[in-house]
Amino acid sequence: MPQATGLVAELEGKFPGEFDIELVEGDRGAFEVELDGVLIYSKLATRQFPRYAELPALITDLL
């Protein structure tokens, strides 16, 4: 959970007030990120936690 909390802080810092960010505890080691209902990152699919700055880059590319 500390890694996920850190990523929330990273996203809030990069996109202040632009998105509603919600952290929902999952199971099976899941860590998935959706933007407007579209899955943009899945730890279950990649088998790794996103690296620093990876999620903001993905979101920026989609905007």
Short mmCIF file of C-alpha atoms in Angstrom, two decimals:
data_model
loop_
_atom_site.label_atom_id
_atom_site.label_comp_id
_atom_site.label_asym_id
_atom_site.label_seq_id
_atom_site.Cartn_x
_atom_site.Cartn_y
_atom_site.Cartn_z
CA MET A 1 0.00 0.00 0.00
CA PRO A 2 2.85 2.50 0.59
CA GLN A 3 3.86 2.29 -3.10
CA ALA A 4 0.29 2.96 -4.19
CA THR A 5 0.00 5.90 -1.80
CA GLY A 6 3.24 7.31 -3.22
CA LEU A 7 1.88 7.03 -6.76
CA VAL A 8 -1.28 8.86 -5.76
CA ALA A 9 0.88 11.68 -4.37
CA GLU A 10 2.93 11.68 -7.59
CA LEU A 11 -0.21 11.97 -9.73
CA GLU A 12 -1.72 14.67 -7.52
CA GLY A 13 1.53 16.64 -7.80
CA LYS A 14 1.73 16.28 -11.58
CA PHE A 15 -1.97 16.93 -12.26
CA PRO A 16 -3.20 19.11 -9.36
CA GLY A 17 -6.98 19.25 -9.30
CA GLU A 18 -7.33 17.81 -12.82
CA PHE A 19 -8.59 14.37 -11.85
CA ASP A 20 -10.47 12.64 -9.07
CA ILE A 21 -7.94 10.13 -7.80
CA GLU A 22 -9.30 7.25 -5.77
CA LEU A 23 -7.22 4.54 -4.17
CA VAL A 24 -9.18 1.32 -3.75
CA GLU A 25 -7.57 -1.63 -2.00
CA GLY A 26 -7.74 -4.70 -4.17
CA ASP A 27 -6.73 -8.31 -3.84
CA ARG A 28 -4.30 -10.74 -5.46
CA GLY A 29 -1.67 -7.99 -5.70
CA ALA A 30 -3.75 -6.08 -8.20
CA PHE A 31 -2.79 -2.51 -9.04
CA GLU A 32 -4.79 -1.10 -11.91
CA VAL A 33 -5.16 2.45 -13.11
CA GLU A 34 -8.14 3.67 -15.09
CA LEU A 35 -8.61 7.04 -16.76
CA ASP A 36 -12.22 7.90 -17.64
CA GLY A 37 -13.14 4.22 -17.26
CA VAL A 38 -10.35 2.99 -19.57
CA LEU A 39 -7.68 0.71 -18.14
CA ILE A 40 -4.28 2.32 -18.78
CA TYR A 41 -2.07 0.25 -16.47
CA SER A 42 -2.38 -3.20 -14.91
CA LYS A 43 0.17 -4.72 -12.57
CA LEU A 44 -1.50 -8.09 -13.12
CA ALA A 45 -0.76 -7.80 -16.86
CA THR A 46 2.76 -6.35 -16.58
CA ARG A 47 3.70 -8.30 -13.44
CA GLN A 48 5.45 -5.22 -12.07
CA PHE A 49 4.59 -2.08 -10.19
CA PRO A 50 4.86 1.05 -12.37
CA ARG A 51 8.18 2.85 -12.25
CA TYR A 52 8.54 6.43 -11.07
CA ALA A 53 7.09 8.87 -13.64
CA GLU A 54 5.62 6.03 -15.74
CA LEU A 55 1.98 6.74 -14.91
CA PRO A 56 2.18 10.52 -15.44
CA ALA A 57 3.82 9.86 -18.82
CA LEU A 58 1.06 7.43 -19.81
CA ILE A 59 -1.62 9.92 -18.81
CA THR A 60 0.10 12.82 -20.59
CA ASP A 61 0.30 10.73 -23.77
CA LEU A 62 -3.44 10.05 -23.57
CA LEU A 63 -4.47 13.67 -23.05
#
